[in-house]
Structures are given as C-alpha cells and as structure tokens.
Amino acid sequence: NAGVMQNPRHLVRRRGQEARLRCSPMKGHSHVYWYRQLPEEGLKFMVYLQKENIIDESGMPKERFSAEFPKEGPSILRIQQVVRGDSAAYFCASSPGLGGSSYEQYFGPGTRLTVT
Amino acid sequence: AQSVSQHNHHVILSEAASLELGCNYSYGGTVNLFWYVQYPGQHLQLLLKYFSGDPLVKGIKGFEAEFIKSKFSFNLRKPSVQWSDTAEYFCAVGFQKLVFGTGTRLLVSP
C-alpha cells in the first residue's frame, strides 16, 4: 500500500525559472494539502484541494504560485519565476474524503527546492 | 487565527529518561490536535491524535498525550525514551488546514 508520493525529491532551479512539484495521494484519498517549510520554521499551510477543486488557498502567495488536482493524475504545485526566497521543503499530504479519519493527514517525503 | 507554540526547541536526554514536550495552542472552539514525528531522513508520521473523548490519548511507540482544555495544552509524554526516539516532533492543530508548531528536536544519547 504505497504512501503519498512526491517527485522530484530534490529540485534545483535558477532564479526566474519555473518549478513543478508533483504529489500522488495515497490510494483511496481524495483530499490533498500542500505545506511549505522554511529553514528553522514549522510547516505552513498553503492550499487544500479536492479533485478538480481548490477548497482553501488561504496560505498561497498571491502571485507566482498555483496548484491543481486534476481528475486524473497527480496534484501539481507550480511556482513561476522562482526567487531565492522560494527555497524550502514542500510537503504534500493526503486524507480520506469523509468520516472520522478524514482529518488524518498522511505526508509525503517532501520536495526540497533550491533556487540558485 | 490559530497558533501553536512548542516551548522546547532542542531537548537532550539520556536513554531511559522520561520525556515531556510542551504544546500550547490558541483557539477557542473545538479542535483536532496532533503530534507528528519526523525521524532523520524520513517523512512526517502521525504519532497520535485527539478528536474528542478521553483526553489521554495513546499513540504508537509508547507515546501518549494529554489534552487539557483549560490550559489549551496537548503535551506529549513518554515514560522512558530510547535512542531510536531521536527525531523532530511537531504539534499541530486544525481540521483540514493544519497549523504546526515550530518543532522540537529531541536527541537521545545512548
């Protein structure tokens, strides 16, 4: 039973390039969350998605960042025109759709983005 | 807005010592509370959770946490730590949108 998958695990981009981070939720999970962890800080919520819907994007920066979770395929977090301040670890989590355990989030290994 | 405070950023213990990591949150309503652990080189794993009911919650690997509503606290405890408990521990609160504390790095010396 595969857990949450994220790729790539490490991503290096030059300033101004685009970064695409992928997340495949656990089997049977229909909710996906993205978090960012800056050095020496805790995880910060970015966005919560269900299939084809953004439910809560209150933690997303207003510009350059977008996320999607299409009907088919992984969830994508896209960062356009990256800057050095975007260097961080980006974690994806997933949870079941309904029921008591729907609030349990299972995390992937993260993608470490380095902007040079 | 919800916030979570973990008071100890670094804790060093010897094996067999008892552990208590503090976690306080600010939120007036019903909350879900979590402790996650991140072992070196691994991803976050759910250690235990509190949704409702018995405020003393038992998790994996001998960990437990007590929800004290009047103190807005959800402290993590383990009576006797092992070297393998060396990890970073995160307290979190929320429903779909989790708010995390800054984490506590625990080092257990053999």
PDB file of C-alpha atoms in Angstrom:
ATOM      1  CA  ASN A   1       0.000   0.000   0.000  1.00  0.00           C
ATOM      2  CA  ALA A   2       2.002   2.940  -1.310  1.00  0.00           C
ATOM      3  CA  GLY A   3       2.051   6.078   0.746  1.00  0.00           C
ATOM      4  CA  VAL A   4       1.989   9.627  -0.502  1.00  0.00           C
ATOM      5  CA  MET A   5       4.465  10.028  -3.339  1.00  0.00           C
ATOM      6  CA  GLN A   6       6.226  13.231  -4.218  1.00  0.00           C
ATOM      7  CA  ASN A   7       8.618  13.951  -7.015  1.00  0.00           C
ATOM      8  CA  PRO A   8      11.138  15.120  -7.552  1.00  0.00           C
ATOM      9  CA  ARG A   9      12.720  14.784  -4.122  1.00  0.00           C
ATOM     10  CA  HIS A  10      15.229  17.480  -4.914  1.00  0.00           C
ATOM     11  CA  LEU A  11      14.825  20.261  -7.434  1.00  0.00           C
ATOM     12  CA  VAL A  12      17.305  22.973  -8.333  1.00  0.00           C
ATOM     13  CA  ARG A  13      16.163  25.971 -10.314  1.00  0.00           C
ATOM     14  CA  ARG A  14      17.780  29.232 -11.313  1.00  0.00           C
ATOM     15  CA  ARG A  15      16.049  32.468 -10.479  1.00  0.00           C
ATOM     16  CA  GLY A  16      13.291  33.167 -12.979  1.00  0.00           C
ATOM     17  CA  GLN A  17      12.670  29.546 -13.940  1.00  0.00           C
ATOM     18  CA  GLU A  18       9.534  27.569 -13.207  1.00  0.00           C
ATOM     19  CA  ALA A  19       9.271  24.793 -10.631  1.00  0.00           C
ATOM     20  CA  ARG A  20       6.698  21.996 -10.834  1.00  0.00           C
ATOM     21  CA  LEU A  21       6.216  19.765  -7.837  1.00  0.00           C
ATOM     22  CA  ARG A  22       4.093  16.640  -8.071  1.00  0.00           C
ATOM     23  CA  CYS A  23       2.139  14.759  -5.460  1.00  0.00           C
ATOM     24  CA  SER A  24       0.281  11.468  -5.779  1.00  0.00           C
ATOM     25  CA  PRO A  25      -2.012  10.873  -2.794  1.00  0.00           C
ATOM     26  CA  MET A  26      -2.445   7.579  -1.034  1.00  0.00           C
ATOM     27  CA  LYS A  27      -4.760   5.154  -2.738  1.00  0.00           C
ATOM     28  CA  GLY A  28      -8.355   5.977  -1.906  1.00  0.00           C
ATOM     29  CA  HIS A  29      -7.567   9.505  -0.723  1.00  0.00           C
ATOM     30  CA  SER A  30      -9.307  12.343  -2.499  1.00  0.00           C
ATOM     31  CA  HIS A  31      -8.026  15.316  -0.498  1.00  0.00           C
ATOM     32  CA  VAL A  32      -4.599  16.849  -0.982  1.00  0.00           C
ATOM     33  CA  TYR A  33      -2.803  19.510   1.025  1.00  0.00           C
ATOM     34  CA  TRP A  34       0.397  21.397   0.351  1.00  0.00           C
ATOM     35  CA  TYR A  35       2.649  22.793   3.072  1.00  0.00           C
ATOM     36  CA  ARG A  36       5.913  24.704   2.938  1.00  0.00           C
ATOM     37  CA  GLN A  37       8.704  24.502   5.474  1.00  0.00           C
ATOM     38  CA  LEU A  38      11.277  27.260   5.532  1.00  0.00           C
ATOM     39  CA  PRO A  39      14.561  26.700   7.375  1.00  0.00           C
ATOM     40  CA  GLU A  40      14.132  26.673  11.149  1.00  0.00           C
ATOM     41  CA  GLU A  41      10.366  27.053  10.858  1.00  0.00           C
ATOM     42  CA  GLY A  42       7.402  24.744  11.162  1.00  0.00           C
ATOM     43  CA  LEU A  43       5.243  23.682   8.279  1.00  0.00           C
ATOM     44  CA  LYS A  44       2.956  26.379   6.890  1.00  0.00           C
ATOM     45  CA  PHE A  45      -0.284  25.502   5.162  1.00  0.00           C
ATOM     46  CA  MET A  46      -0.511  26.603   1.562  1.00  0.00           C
ATOM     47  CA  VAL A  47      -3.523  25.047  -0.146  1.00  0.00           C
ATOM     48  CA  TYR A  48      -6.172  22.340   0.220  1.00  0.00           C
ATOM     49  CA  LEU A  49      -7.610  20.663  -2.851  1.00  0.00           C
ATOM     50  CA  GLN A  50     -10.083  18.010  -3.795  1.00  0.00           C
ATOM     51  CA  LYS A  51     -10.323  16.556  -7.272  1.00  0.00           C
ATOM     52  CA  GLU A  52     -10.757  19.457  -9.706  1.00  0.00           C
ATOM     53  CA  ASN A  53     -11.489  21.897  -6.870  1.00  0.00           C
ATOM     54  CA  ILE A  54      -9.459  24.281  -4.758  1.00  0.00           C
ATOM     55  CA  ILE A  55     -11.123  24.302  -1.344  1.00  0.00           C
ATOM     56  CA  ASP A  56      -8.839  26.619   0.622  1.00  0.00           C
ATOM     57  CA  GLU A  57      -5.892  28.543  -0.795  1.00  0.00           C
ATOM     58  CA  SER A  58      -5.547  30.999   2.039  1.00  0.00           C
ATOM     59  CA  GLY A  59      -1.879  30.136   2.545  1.00  0.00           C
ATOM     60  CA  MET A  60      -0.804  30.556  -1.045  1.00  0.00           C
ATOM     61  CA  PRO A  61       1.233  33.611  -2.000  1.00  0.00           C
ATOM     62  CA  LYS A  62      -0.866  35.863  -4.206  1.00  0.00           C
ATOM     63  CA  GLU A  63       1.498  35.780  -7.142  1.00  0.00           C
ATOM     64  CA  ARG A  64       3.535  33.134  -8.959  1.00  0.00           C
ATOM     65  CA  PHE A  65       2.099  30.171  -7.060  1.00  0.00           C
ATOM     66  CA  SER A  66      -0.691  27.921  -8.282  1.00  0.00           C
ATOM     67  CA  ALA A  67      -1.954  24.446  -7.531  1.00  0.00           C
ATOM     68  CA  GLU A  68      -4.202  21.946  -9.205  1.00  0.00           C
ATOM     69  CA  PHE A  69      -5.516  18.457  -8.617  1.00  0.00           C
ATOM     70  CA  PRO A  70      -6.940  17.204 -11.889  1.00  0.00           C
ATOM     71  CA  LYS A  71      -9.442  14.425 -12.319  1.00  0.00           C
ATOM     72  CA  GLU A  72      -6.649  12.182 -13.497  1.00  0.00           C
ATOM     73  CA  GLY A  73      -3.044  12.325 -12.401  1.00  0.00           C
ATOM     74  CA  PRO A  74      -1.134  13.877  -9.538  1.00  0.00           C
ATOM     75  CA  SER A  75      -1.603  17.182  -7.829  1.00  0.00           C
ATOM     76  CA  ILE A  76       0.788  19.843  -9.100  1.00  0.00           C
ATOM     77  CA  LEU A  77       2.198  22.802  -7.218  1.00  0.00           C
ATOM     78  CA  ARG A  78       3.596  25.275  -9.710  1.00  0.00           C
ATOM     79  CA  ILE A  79       5.898  28.151  -8.898  1.00  0.00           C
ATOM     80  CA  GLN A  80       6.595  30.572 -11.702  1.00  0.00           C
ATOM     81  CA  GLN A  81       9.647  32.841 -11.894  1.00  0.00           C
ATOM     82  CA  VAL A  82      11.209  31.399  -8.767  1.00  0.00           C
ATOM     83  CA  VAL A  83      13.182  33.608  -6.400  1.00  0.00           C
ATOM     84  CA  ARG A  84      15.719  32.674  -3.741  1.00  0.00           C
ATOM     85  CA  GLY A  85      13.073  33.068  -1.035  1.00  0.00           C
ATOM     86  CA  ASP A  86      11.154  30.162  -2.556  1.00  0.00           C
ATOM     87  CA  SER A  87      13.910  27.776  -1.447  1.00  0.00           C
ATOM     88  CA  ALA A  88      12.223  25.477   1.032  1.00  0.00           C
ATOM     89  CA  ALA A  89      10.889  21.987   1.567  1.00  0.00           C
ATOM     90  CA  TYR A  90       7.428  21.497   0.115  1.00  0.00           C
ATOM     91  CA  PHE A  91       5.341  18.750   1.638  1.00  0.00           C
ATOM     92  CA  CYS A  92       2.201  17.195   0.308  1.00  0.00           C
ATOM     93  CA  ALA A  93      -0.313  15.363   2.458  1.00  0.00           C
ATOM     94  CA  SER A  94      -3.477  13.451   1.683  1.00  0.00           C
ATOM     95  CA  SER A  95      -6.511  12.341   3.619  1.00  0.00           C
ATOM     96  CA  PRO A  96      -9.617  10.252   3.014  1.00  0.00           C
ATOM     97  CA  GLY A  97     -12.740  12.036   1.825  1.00  0.00           C
ATOM     98  CA  LEU A  98     -15.223  11.503   4.595  1.00  0.00           C
ATOM     99  CA  GLY A  99     -15.573  10.008   8.020  1.00  0.00           C
ATOM    100  CA  GLY A 100     -13.757  10.452  11.295  1.00  0.00           C
ATOM    101  CA  SER A 101     -10.389   9.661   9.857  1.00  0.00           C
ATOM    102  CA  SER A 102     -10.845  12.310   7.202  1.00  0.00           C
ATOM    103  CA  TYR A 103      -8.864  14.685   9.374  1.00  0.00           C
ATOM    104  CA  GLU A 104      -5.811  12.430   9.492  1.00  0.00           C
ATOM    105  CA  GLN A 105      -3.268  13.700   7.041  1.00  0.00           C
ATOM    106  CA  TYR A 106      -0.547  11.439   5.716  1.00  0.00           C
ATOM    107  CA  PHE A 107       2.555  13.156   4.486  1.00  0.00           C
ATOM    108  CA  GLY A 108       4.876  12.526   1.608  1.00  0.00           C
ATOM    109  CA  PRO A 109       8.678  12.751   1.792  1.00  0.00           C
ATOM    110  CA  GLY A 110       8.738  16.307   0.510  1.00  0.00           C
ATOM    111  CA  THR A 111      10.464  18.109  -2.338  1.00  0.00           C
ATOM    112  CA  ARG A 112      13.447  20.247  -1.456  1.00  0.00           C
ATOM    113  CA  LEU A 113      13.547  23.201  -3.796  1.00  0.00           C
ATOM    114  CA  THR A 114      16.777  25.133  -4.091  1.00  0.00           C
ATOM    115  CA  VAL A 115      16.844  28.343  -6.089  1.00  0.00           C
ATOM    116  CA  THR A 116      20.274  29.474  -7.188  1.00  0.00           C
TER     117      THR A 116
ATOM    118  CA  ALA B   1      -6.159  32.835  13.835  1.00  0.00           C
ATOM    119  CA  GLN B   2      -4.973  29.592  15.302  1.00  0.00           C
ATOM    120  CA  SER B   3      -1.405  29.326  16.530  1.00  0.00           C
ATOM    121  CA  VAL B   4       0.683  26.605  18.138  1.00  0.00           C
ATOM    122  CA  SER B   5       3.612  27.080  20.497  1.00  0.00           C
ATOM    123  CA  GLN B   6       6.222  24.477  21.242  1.00  0.00           C
ATOM    124  CA  HIS B   7       8.366  25.804  24.017  1.00  0.00           C
ATOM    125  CA  ASN B   8      11.333  23.497  23.753  1.00  0.00           C
ATOM    126  CA  HIS B   9      13.269  23.786  20.527  1.00  0.00           C
ATOM    127  CA  HIS B  10      16.000  21.334  21.484  1.00  0.00           C
ATOM    128  CA  VAL B  11      15.876  18.615  24.102  1.00  0.00           C
ATOM    129  CA  ILE B  12      18.700  16.278  25.002  1.00  0.00           C
ATOM    130  CA  LEU B  13      18.005  13.213  27.133  1.00  0.00           C
ATOM    131  CA  SER B  14      19.741  10.042  28.116  1.00  0.00           C
ATOM    132  CA  GLU B  15      18.142   6.707  27.353  1.00  0.00           C
ATOM    133  CA  ALA B  16      15.502   5.661  29.891  1.00  0.00           C
ATOM    134  CA  ALA B  17      14.809   9.257  30.905  1.00  0.00           C
ATOM    135  CA  SER B  18      11.222  10.465  30.855  1.00  0.00           C
ATOM    136  CA  LEU B  19      10.071  12.864  28.183  1.00  0.00           C
ATOM    137  CA  GLU B  20       7.546  15.640  28.159  1.00  0.00           C
ATOM    138  CA  LEU B  21       7.269  18.051  25.248  1.00  0.00           C
ATOM    139  CA  GLY B  22       5.043  21.053  25.654  1.00  0.00           C
ATOM    140  CA  CYS B  23       2.453  22.210  23.167  1.00  0.00           C
ATOM    141  CA  ASN B  24       0.026  25.081  23.629  1.00  0.00           C
ATOM    142  CA  TYR B  25      -2.465  26.293  21.089  1.00  0.00           C
ATOM    143  CA  SER B  26      -4.699  29.284  20.757  1.00  0.00           C
ATOM    144  CA  TYR B  27      -8.176  28.549  19.527  1.00  0.00           C
ATOM    145  CA  GLY B  28     -11.441  28.925  21.360  1.00  0.00           C
ATOM    146  CA  GLY B  29     -13.557  26.290  19.688  1.00  0.00           C
ATOM    147  CA  THR B  30     -13.476  22.573  19.110  1.00  0.00           C
ATOM    148  CA  VAL B  31     -10.104  21.452  17.860  1.00  0.00           C
ATOM    149  CA  ASN B  32      -8.386  18.419  16.491  1.00  0.00           C
ATOM    150  CA  LEU B  33      -4.885  18.004  17.883  1.00  0.00           C
ATOM    151  CA  PHE B  34      -1.987  16.020  16.503  1.00  0.00           C
ATOM    152  CA  TRP B  35       1.581  15.091  17.190  1.00  0.00           C
ATOM    153  CA  TYR B  36       3.747  14.204  14.225  1.00  0.00           C
ATOM    154  CA  VAL B  37       7.284  12.820  14.303  1.00  0.00           C
ATOM    155  CA  GLN B  38       9.989  13.126  11.687  1.00  0.00           C
ATOM    156  CA  TYR B  39      12.858  10.671  12.067  1.00  0.00           C
ATOM    157  CA  PRO B  40      16.169  11.604  10.413  1.00  0.00           C
ATOM    158  CA  GLY B  41      15.854  11.299   6.662  1.00  0.00           C
ATOM    159  CA  GLN B  42      12.211  10.289   6.781  1.00  0.00           C
ATOM    160  CA  HIS B  43       8.907  11.999   6.237  1.00  0.00           C
ATOM    161  CA  LEU B  44       6.399  13.144   8.816  1.00  0.00           C
ATOM    162  CA  GLN B  45       4.490  10.352  10.518  1.00  0.00           C
ATOM    163  CA  LEU B  46       1.399  10.652  12.640  1.00  0.00           C
ATOM    164  CA  LEU B  47       2.252   9.784  16.234  1.00  0.00           C
ATOM    165  CA  LEU B  48      -1.145  10.326  17.827  1.00  0.00           C
ATOM    166  CA  LYS B  49      -4.274  12.416  17.549  1.00  0.00           C
ATOM    167  CA  TYR B  50      -7.098  13.804  19.650  1.00  0.00           C
ATOM    168  CA  PHE B  51     -10.518  14.486  18.212  1.00  0.00           C
ATOM    169  CA  SER B  52     -12.834  14.048  21.183  1.00  0.00           C
ATOM    170  CA  GLY B  53     -13.499  11.791  24.162  1.00  0.00           C
ATOM    171  CA  ASP B  54     -10.842  10.593  26.592  1.00  0.00           C
ATOM    172  CA  PRO B  55      -8.337  13.438  26.933  1.00  0.00           C
ATOM    173  CA  LEU B  56      -5.497  10.976  27.492  1.00  0.00           C
ATOM    174  CA  VAL B  57      -4.514   9.689  24.102  1.00  0.00           C
ATOM    175  CA  LYS B  58      -2.178   6.805  23.447  1.00  0.00           C
ATOM    176  CA  GLY B  59      -0.155   6.655  20.265  1.00  0.00           C
ATOM    177  CA  ILE B  60       2.436   4.492  18.657  1.00  0.00           C
ATOM    178  CA  LYS B  61       5.789   3.523  20.173  1.00  0.00           C
ATOM    179  CA  GLY B  62       4.727   4.132  23.761  1.00  0.00           C
ATOM    180  CA  PHE B  63       3.903   7.820  23.345  1.00  0.00           C
ATOM    181  CA  GLU B  64       0.878   9.448  24.915  1.00  0.00           C
ATOM    182  CA  ALA B  65      -0.522  12.956  25.111  1.00  0.00           C
ATOM    183  CA  GLU B  66      -2.968  14.668  27.394  1.00  0.00           C
ATOM    184  CA  PHE B  67      -5.441  17.270  26.225  1.00  0.00           C
ATOM    185  CA  ILE B  68      -6.088  19.849  28.954  1.00  0.00           C
ATOM    186  CA  LYS B  69      -8.751  22.159  27.626  1.00  0.00           C
ATOM    187  CA  SER B  70      -8.456  24.725  30.423  1.00  0.00           C
ATOM    188  CA  LYS B  71      -4.761  25.149  29.690  1.00  0.00           C
ATOM    189  CA  PHE B  72      -5.052  24.913  25.894  1.00  0.00           C
ATOM    190  CA  SER B  73      -2.325  22.300  26.076  1.00  0.00           C
ATOM    191  CA  PHE B  74      -1.594  18.977  24.427  1.00  0.00           C
ATOM    192  CA  ASN B  75       1.711  17.813  25.885  1.00  0.00           C
ATOM    193  CA  LEU B  76       3.481  14.739  24.590  1.00  0.00           C
ATOM    194  CA  ARG B  77       4.932  12.236  27.056  1.00  0.00           C
ATOM    195  CA  LYS B  78       6.893   9.036  27.119  1.00  0.00           C
ATOM    196  CA  PRO B  79       7.984   7.388  30.376  1.00  0.00           C
ATOM    197  CA  SER B  80      11.277   6.022  29.087  1.00  0.00           C
ATOM    198  CA  VAL B  81      12.896   7.192  25.856  1.00  0.00           C
ATOM    199  CA  GLN B  82      15.110   5.144  23.604  1.00  0.00           C
ATOM    200  CA  TRP B  83      17.933   6.143  21.304  1.00  0.00           C
ATOM    201  CA  SER B  84      15.598   5.433  18.380  1.00  0.00           C
ATOM    202  CA  ASP B  85      13.285   8.236  19.540  1.00  0.00           C
ATOM    203  CA  THR B  86      15.812  10.766  18.285  1.00  0.00           C
ATOM    204  CA  ALA B  87      13.728  12.823  15.896  1.00  0.00           C
ATOM    205  CA  GLU B  88      11.903  16.092  15.436  1.00  0.00           C
ATOM    206  CA  TYR B  89       8.438  16.327  16.941  1.00  0.00           C
ATOM    207  CA  PHE B  90       5.700  18.628  15.696  1.00  0.00           C
ATOM    208  CA  CYS B  91       2.469  19.543  17.384  1.00  0.00           C
ATOM    209  CA  ALA B  92      -0.393  20.582  15.083  1.00  0.00           C
ATOM    210  CA  VAL B  93      -3.965  21.784  15.436  1.00  0.00           C
ATOM    211  CA  GLY B  94      -6.803  22.113  12.968  1.00  0.00           C
ATOM    212  CA  PHE B  95      -9.224  20.353  10.714  1.00  0.00           C
ATOM    213  CA  GLN B  96      -8.325  20.344   7.046  1.00  0.00           C
ATOM    214  CA  LYS B  97      -5.896  23.230   7.425  1.00  0.00           C
ATOM    215  CA  LEU B  98      -3.308  22.231   9.995  1.00  0.00           C
ATOM    216  CA  VAL B  99      -1.326  24.798  11.933  1.00  0.00           C
ATOM    217  CA  PHE B 100       2.032  23.448  13.072  1.00  0.00           C
ATOM    218  CA  GLY B 101       4.370  24.413  15.840  1.00  0.00           C
ATOM    219  CA  THR B 102       7.996  25.073  15.014  1.00  0.00           C
ATOM    220  CA  GLY B 103       9.044  21.637  16.207  1.00  0.00           C
ATOM    221  CA  THR B 104      11.214  20.190  18.955  1.00  0.00           C
ATOM    222  CA  ARG B 105      14.417  18.387  18.112  1.00  0.00           C
ATOM    223  CA  LEU B 106      14.940  15.509  20.519  1.00  0.00           C
ATOM    224  CA  LEU B 107      18.344  13.908  20.848  1.00  0.00           C
ATOM    225  CA  VAL B 108      18.541  10.765  22.934  1.00  0.00           C
ATOM    226  CA  SER B 109      22.040   9.735  23.878  1.00  0.00           C
ATOM    227  CA  PRO B 110      22.716   6.037  24.446  1.00  0.00           C
TER     228      PRO B 110
END
